[in-house]
């Protein structure tokens, strides 16, 4: 289930099973007053939808922000609505799902389609950087994210949608990503002494500026340099994206992603020394994730694009090969020839091409 977070900008939508009470995700510590300029007030309520800001405290003390859209713009009556969790990827936050107009963004489409929508914001992003004792720049890894954040949800999943999923990165062809993977090693980050990878902070900005000098890297078109040539984006939406993103994450997360690119396998974080790996894992090399352990009867919808520079078609095929024992009637695959990575979340035609299929898939599961 670590597949849910092992990505640079993976988009995951998880349909929760019934049984924990109407509207409950089993995580809520309390509905709070919306923060100033919070996601609800800036991107949901202004369109006429109910929206609640919710704080979730993880087992290791992180306070995560979630937004709940309990019903569509026209209301929901007393009918029980299936809850759906929408999870963003690394370096972005939940706001990214809401940049398009209401009729084009997935959370509001799902709300109008009869679902109880929950938007997650992973630790380290602007609305999920609080902790009961630690500071936002404490070290962390993808393993921590999987174990304590998204991992809390695994036993509640009824079905899952993976949009432009990233499990393997060995064929990633984005110039900026390849350059970063070559130089983004633990030794460098140790010398930097930076635990928080904040793309808008001075240390990381200097690092990124140096990468811009690599051949083929065009930092004047940063989105394309990262995601590939997107076909279907609106210029105003891209401007909003660049104003709001990217978001912070752990430096170890970025090192871990670079390891995935260089090593060509999906494994736990490599501490770079057999002694430290033994301390953490009981063995000299990091254990490899076995994606075939995903329950074979879990309904999964995977949609990927032919122009995606991050989630390359060949890497998605490796993912699909690891799911070859999955129940045939539980695995739905959609391939979109002209789509790149950002088209799945901001494409002006994503509603017709992808989101309507997502709604139909979830409707079929309950």
Short mmCIF file of N, CA and C in Angstrom, two decimals, residues 175-279:
data_model
loop_
_atom_site.label_atom_id
_atom_site.label_comp_id
_atom_site.label_asym_id
_atom_site.label_seq_id
_atom_site.Cartn_x
_atom_site.Cartn_y
_atom_site.Cartn_z
N UNK A 175 13.85 16.11 -18.07
CA UNK A 175 15.24 16.53 -17.97
C UNK A 175 15.60 17.00 -16.56
N UNK A 176 14.71 17.76 -15.94
CA UNK A 176 14.97 18.27 -14.60
C UNK A 176 15.03 17.13 -13.59
N UNK A 177 14.11 16.17 -13.71
CA UNK A 177 14.08 15.04 -12.79
C UNK A 177 15.31 14.17 -12.90
N UNK A 178 15.75 13.90 -14.12
CA UNK A 178 16.94 13.08 -14.33
C UNK A 178 18.17 13.78 -13.76
N UNK A 179 18.28 15.08 -14.00
CA UNK A 179 19.42 15.84 -13.48
C UNK A 179 19.43 15.81 -11.95
N UNK A 180 18.25 16.00 -11.35
CA UNK A 180 18.16 15.99 -9.89
C UNK A 180 18.52 14.63 -9.32
N UNK A 181 18.05 13.56 -9.97
CA UNK A 181 18.32 12.21 -9.48
C UNK A 181 19.80 11.89 -9.49
N UNK A 182 20.52 12.44 -10.46
CA UNK A 182 21.96 12.16 -10.57
C UNK A 182 22.75 12.81 -9.45
N UNK A 183 22.31 13.98 -9.00
CA UNK A 183 23.11 14.72 -8.02
C UNK A 183 22.49 14.71 -6.63
N UNK A 184 21.22 14.27 -6.52
CA UNK A 184 20.51 14.34 -5.25
C UNK A 184 20.83 13.11 -4.42
N UNK A 185 21.97 13.12 -3.78
CA UNK A 185 22.40 11.99 -2.97
C UNK A 185 22.48 12.40 -1.51
N UNK A 186 22.46 11.40 -0.66
CA UNK A 186 22.43 11.67 0.78
C UNK A 186 23.59 12.50 1.27
N UNK A 187 24.79 12.27 0.66
CA UNK A 187 25.96 13.01 1.11
C UNK A 187 25.78 14.51 0.90
N UNK A 188 25.21 14.89 -0.24
CA UNK A 188 25.02 16.31 -0.53
C UNK A 188 24.04 16.93 0.44
N UNK A 189 22.93 16.24 0.67
CA UNK A 189 21.91 16.81 1.56
C UNK A 189 22.41 16.86 3.00
N UNK A 190 23.29 15.92 3.37
CA UNK A 190 23.87 15.96 4.70
C UNK A 190 24.75 17.20 4.85
N UNK A 191 25.51 17.49 3.80
CA UNK A 191 26.35 18.68 3.83
C UNK A 191 25.52 19.94 3.87
N UNK A 192 24.40 19.92 3.14
CA UNK A 192 23.51 21.08 3.16
C UNK A 192 22.91 21.30 4.53
N UNK A 193 22.70 20.20 5.25
CA UNK A 193 22.08 20.29 6.57
C UNK A 193 20.64 20.73 6.52
N UNK A 194 19.95 20.40 5.43
CA UNK A 194 18.56 20.83 5.24
C UNK A 194 17.65 19.62 5.35
N UNK A 195 16.84 19.56 6.40
CA UNK A 195 15.92 18.43 6.57
C UNK A 195 14.62 18.64 5.81
N UNK A 196 14.21 19.92 5.67
CA UNK A 196 12.99 20.24 4.94
C UNK A 196 13.35 20.66 3.52
N UNK A 197 12.75 19.99 2.53
CA UNK A 197 12.95 20.38 1.13
C UNK A 197 11.86 21.37 0.77
N UNK A 198 12.17 22.65 0.90
CA UNK A 198 11.22 23.72 0.60
C UNK A 198 11.64 24.38 -0.71
N UNK A 199 10.94 24.09 -1.81
CA UNK A 199 11.33 24.63 -3.12
C UNK A 199 11.35 26.15 -3.16
N UNK A 200 10.67 26.80 -2.21
CA UNK A 200 10.62 28.26 -2.19
C UNK A 200 11.64 28.85 -1.21
N UNK A 201 12.36 27.98 -0.50
CA UNK A 201 13.37 28.45 0.44
C UNK A 201 14.71 28.66 -0.23
N UNK A 202 15.57 29.45 0.39
CA UNK A 202 16.84 29.83 -0.24
C UNK A 202 17.77 28.65 -0.53
N UNK A 203 18.00 27.71 0.43
CA UNK A 203 18.93 26.61 0.13
C UNK A 203 18.49 25.76 -1.05
N UNK A 204 17.20 25.43 -1.10
CA UNK A 204 16.70 24.60 -2.20
C UNK A 204 16.65 25.41 -3.49
N UNK A 205 16.34 26.69 -3.40
CA UNK A 205 16.31 27.54 -4.60
C UNK A 205 17.68 27.57 -5.26
N UNK A 206 18.74 27.63 -4.47
CA UNK A 206 20.09 27.61 -5.02
C UNK A 206 20.37 26.27 -5.70
N UNK A 207 19.91 25.20 -5.08
CA UNK A 207 20.09 23.86 -5.64
C UNK A 207 19.38 23.75 -6.98
N UNK A 208 18.14 24.23 -7.04
CA UNK A 208 17.36 24.16 -8.27
C UNK A 208 17.96 25.06 -9.35
N UNK A 209 18.48 26.20 -8.94
CA UNK A 209 19.10 27.10 -9.92
C UNK A 209 20.30 26.44 -10.58
N UNK A 210 21.07 25.68 -9.79
CA UNK A 210 22.21 24.96 -10.36
C UNK A 210 21.75 23.91 -11.36
N UNK A 211 20.62 23.25 -11.06
CA UNK A 211 20.09 22.24 -11.97
C UNK A 211 19.65 22.86 -13.30
N UNK A 212 19.25 24.11 -13.26
CA UNK A 212 18.78 24.77 -14.48
C UNK A 212 19.88 24.92 -15.52
N UNK A 213 21.14 24.76 -15.11
CA UNK A 213 22.25 24.86 -16.05
C UNK A 213 22.53 23.54 -16.76
N UNK A 214 21.83 22.46 -16.35
CA UNK A 214 22.04 21.17 -16.99
C UNK A 214 21.46 21.18 -18.41
N UNK A 215 22.10 20.48 -19.35
CA UNK A 215 21.59 20.42 -20.73
C UNK A 215 20.17 19.88 -20.78
N UNK A 216 19.31 20.54 -21.53
CA UNK A 216 17.94 20.07 -21.72
C UNK A 216 16.96 20.55 -20.68
N UNK A 217 17.45 21.17 -19.60
CA UNK A 217 16.56 21.66 -18.55
C UNK A 217 16.13 23.09 -18.87
N UNK A 218 14.84 23.31 -19.02
CA UNK A 218 14.30 24.63 -19.33
C UNK A 218 13.51 25.13 -18.13
N UNK A 219 14.16 25.91 -17.29
CA UNK A 219 13.50 26.39 -16.08
C UNK A 219 12.57 27.57 -16.35
N UNK A 220 12.52 28.03 -17.61
CA UNK A 220 11.54 29.05 -17.97
C UNK A 220 10.17 28.41 -18.23
N UNK A 221 10.16 27.10 -18.38
CA UNK A 221 8.92 26.34 -18.52
C UNK A 221 9.00 25.18 -17.54
N UNK A 222 8.96 25.53 -16.24
CA UNK A 222 9.25 24.56 -15.19
C UNK A 222 8.25 23.41 -15.17
N UNK A 223 6.98 23.71 -15.39
CA UNK A 223 5.96 22.66 -15.34
C UNK A 223 6.22 21.59 -16.40
N UNK A 224 6.51 22.02 -17.62
CA UNK A 224 6.80 21.06 -18.69
C UNK A 224 8.09 20.32 -18.42
N UNK A 225 9.08 21.01 -17.84
CA UNK A 225 10.36 20.37 -17.53
C UNK A 225 10.19 19.24 -16.54
N UNK A 226 9.15 19.32 -15.71
CA UNK A 226 8.91 18.29 -14.70
C UNK A 226 7.94 17.23 -15.17
N UNK A 227 6.87 17.64 -15.84
CA UNK A 227 5.75 16.72 -16.09
C UNK A 227 5.70 16.15 -17.49
N UNK A 228 6.36 16.81 -18.45
CA UNK A 228 6.18 16.44 -19.84
C UNK A 228 5.29 17.45 -20.54
N UNK A 229 5.09 17.26 -21.84
CA UNK A 229 4.33 18.20 -22.65
C UNK A 229 2.83 17.96 -22.48
N UNK A 230 2.22 18.70 -21.56
CA UNK A 230 0.79 18.56 -21.32
C UNK A 230 0.00 19.10 -22.51
N UNK A 231 -1.10 18.43 -22.81
CA UNK A 231 -1.87 18.79 -24.00
C UNK A 231 -2.97 19.80 -23.74
N UNK A 232 -3.50 19.80 -22.50
CA UNK A 232 -4.85 20.35 -22.35
C UNK A 232 -5.00 21.27 -21.15
N UNK A 233 -4.01 22.11 -20.90
CA UNK A 233 -4.05 23.00 -19.75
C UNK A 233 -4.48 24.40 -20.16
N UNK A 234 -5.20 25.05 -19.25
CA UNK A 234 -5.60 26.44 -19.42
C UNK A 234 -4.51 27.33 -18.82
N UNK A 235 -4.12 28.37 -19.54
CA UNK A 235 -3.02 29.23 -19.09
C UNK A 235 -3.28 29.84 -17.72
N UNK A 236 -4.52 30.25 -17.46
CA UNK A 236 -4.84 30.86 -16.16
C UNK A 236 -4.73 29.85 -15.03
N UNK A 237 -5.08 28.59 -15.31
CA UNK A 237 -4.95 27.54 -14.29
C UNK A 237 -3.48 27.25 -14.00
N UNK A 238 -2.66 27.25 -15.03
CA UNK A 238 -1.22 27.05 -14.84
C UNK A 238 -0.65 28.17 -13.99
N UNK A 239 -1.09 29.40 -14.22
CA UNK A 239 -0.63 30.53 -13.41
C UNK A 239 -1.01 30.33 -11.94
N UNK A 240 -2.24 29.87 -11.69
CA UNK A 240 -2.66 29.59 -10.32
C UNK A 240 -1.81 28.49 -9.70
N UNK A 241 -1.52 27.46 -10.49
CA UNK A 241 -0.70 26.35 -10.00
C UNK A 241 0.67 26.86 -9.57
N UNK A 242 1.30 27.67 -10.40
CA UNK A 242 2.64 28.16 -10.10
C UNK A 242 2.64 29.13 -8.92
N UNK A 243 1.52 29.79 -8.64
CA UNK A 243 1.42 30.66 -7.48
C UNK A 243 1.28 29.85 -6.19
N UNK A 244 0.62 28.70 -6.27
CA UNK A 244 0.34 27.90 -5.08
C UNK A 244 1.35 26.78 -4.83
N UNK A 245 1.95 26.29 -5.87
CA UNK A 245 2.85 25.16 -5.76
C UNK A 245 4.25 25.57 -6.26
N UNK A 246 5.29 24.78 -5.95
CA UNK A 246 5.28 23.52 -5.23
C UNK A 246 5.26 23.72 -3.72
N UNK A 247 5.00 22.62 -3.00
CA UNK A 247 4.95 22.62 -1.55
C UNK A 247 6.17 21.90 -0.98
N UNK A 248 6.37 22.07 0.31
CA UNK A 248 7.51 21.45 0.98
C UNK A 248 7.29 19.97 1.23
N UNK A 249 8.39 19.26 1.35
CA UNK A 249 8.38 17.87 1.79
C UNK A 249 9.70 17.62 2.50
N UNK A 250 9.90 16.42 2.98
CA UNK A 250 11.16 16.06 3.62
C UNK A 250 12.26 15.91 2.57
N UNK A 251 13.46 16.36 2.90
CA UNK A 251 14.59 16.16 2.00
C UNK A 251 14.83 14.67 1.77
N UNK A 252 14.61 13.88 2.80
CA UNK A 252 14.78 12.43 2.64
C UNK A 252 13.79 11.87 1.63
N UNK A 253 12.61 12.46 1.56
CA UNK A 253 11.66 12.04 0.52
C UNK A 253 12.29 12.18 -0.86
N UNK A 254 12.92 13.33 -1.09
CA UNK A 254 13.51 13.60 -2.40
C UNK A 254 14.69 12.67 -2.67
N UNK A 255 15.49 12.42 -1.65
CA UNK A 255 16.59 11.47 -1.80
C UNK A 255 16.05 10.08 -2.13
N UNK A 256 14.97 9.71 -1.45
CA UNK A 256 14.35 8.40 -1.67
C UNK A 256 13.86 8.28 -3.11
N UNK A 257 13.22 9.32 -3.61
CA UNK A 257 12.77 9.31 -5.00
C UNK A 257 13.96 9.20 -5.96
N UNK A 258 15.04 9.91 -5.65
CA UNK A 258 16.24 9.83 -6.49
C UNK A 258 16.81 8.41 -6.48
N UNK A 259 16.77 7.76 -5.32
CA UNK A 259 17.23 6.37 -5.24
C UNK A 259 16.38 5.47 -6.13
N UNK A 260 15.07 5.73 -6.16
CA UNK A 260 14.17 4.93 -6.98
C UNK A 260 14.50 5.09 -8.46
N UNK A 261 14.87 6.31 -8.86
CA UNK A 261 15.27 6.55 -10.25
C UNK A 261 16.57 5.82 -10.56
N UNK A 262 17.56 5.96 -9.70
CA UNK A 262 18.89 5.41 -9.98
C UNK A 262 18.91 3.89 -9.89
N UNK A 263 18.18 3.33 -8.92
CA UNK A 263 18.26 1.89 -8.68
C UNK A 263 17.28 1.09 -9.51
N UNK A 264 16.21 1.74 -9.99
CA UNK A 264 15.25 1.05 -10.83
C UNK A 264 14.35 0.07 -10.10
N UNK A 265 14.32 0.14 -8.77
CA UNK A 265 13.45 -0.74 -7.99
C UNK A 265 12.68 0.10 -6.98
N UNK A 266 11.59 -0.47 -6.50
CA UNK A 266 10.77 0.19 -5.49
C UNK A 266 11.12 -0.42 -4.14
N UNK A 267 11.98 0.26 -3.40
CA UNK A 267 12.49 -0.27 -2.14
C UNK A 267 12.37 0.78 -1.05
N UNK A 268 12.57 0.36 0.18
CA UNK A 268 12.59 1.31 1.28
C UNK A 268 13.85 2.18 1.21
N UNK A 269 13.84 3.23 1.99
CA UNK A 269 14.93 4.21 1.96
C UNK A 269 16.27 3.55 2.27
N UNK A 270 17.27 3.85 1.44
CA UNK A 270 18.61 3.32 1.63
C UNK A 270 19.44 4.33 2.42
N UNK A 271 19.88 3.94 3.61
CA UNK A 271 20.64 4.85 4.46
C UNK A 271 22.10 4.98 4.03
N UNK A 272 22.49 4.25 2.97
CA UNK A 272 23.81 4.41 2.38
C UNK A 272 24.91 3.66 3.10
N UNK A 273 24.56 2.95 4.15
CA UNK A 273 25.55 2.19 4.92
C UNK A 273 24.88 0.92 5.42
N UNK A 274 25.46 -0.25 5.14
CA UNK A 274 24.84 -1.51 5.59
C UNK A 274 24.53 -1.52 7.09
N UNK A 275 25.40 -0.89 7.88
CA UNK A 275 25.19 -0.87 9.33
C UNK A 275 23.88 -0.18 9.68
N UNK A 276 23.64 0.99 9.08
CA UNK A 276 22.41 1.73 9.38
C UNK A 276 21.18 1.03 8.79
N UNK A 277 21.35 0.40 7.63
CA UNK A 277 20.23 -0.37 7.07
C UNK A 277 19.85 -1.52 7.99
N UNK A 278 20.85 -2.19 8.56
CA UNK A 278 20.58 -3.28 9.50
C UNK A 278 19.87 -2.74 10.74
N UNK A 279 20.27 -1.57 11.20
CA UNK A 279 19.62 -0.97 12.36
C UNK A 279 18.13 -0.74 12.11
#
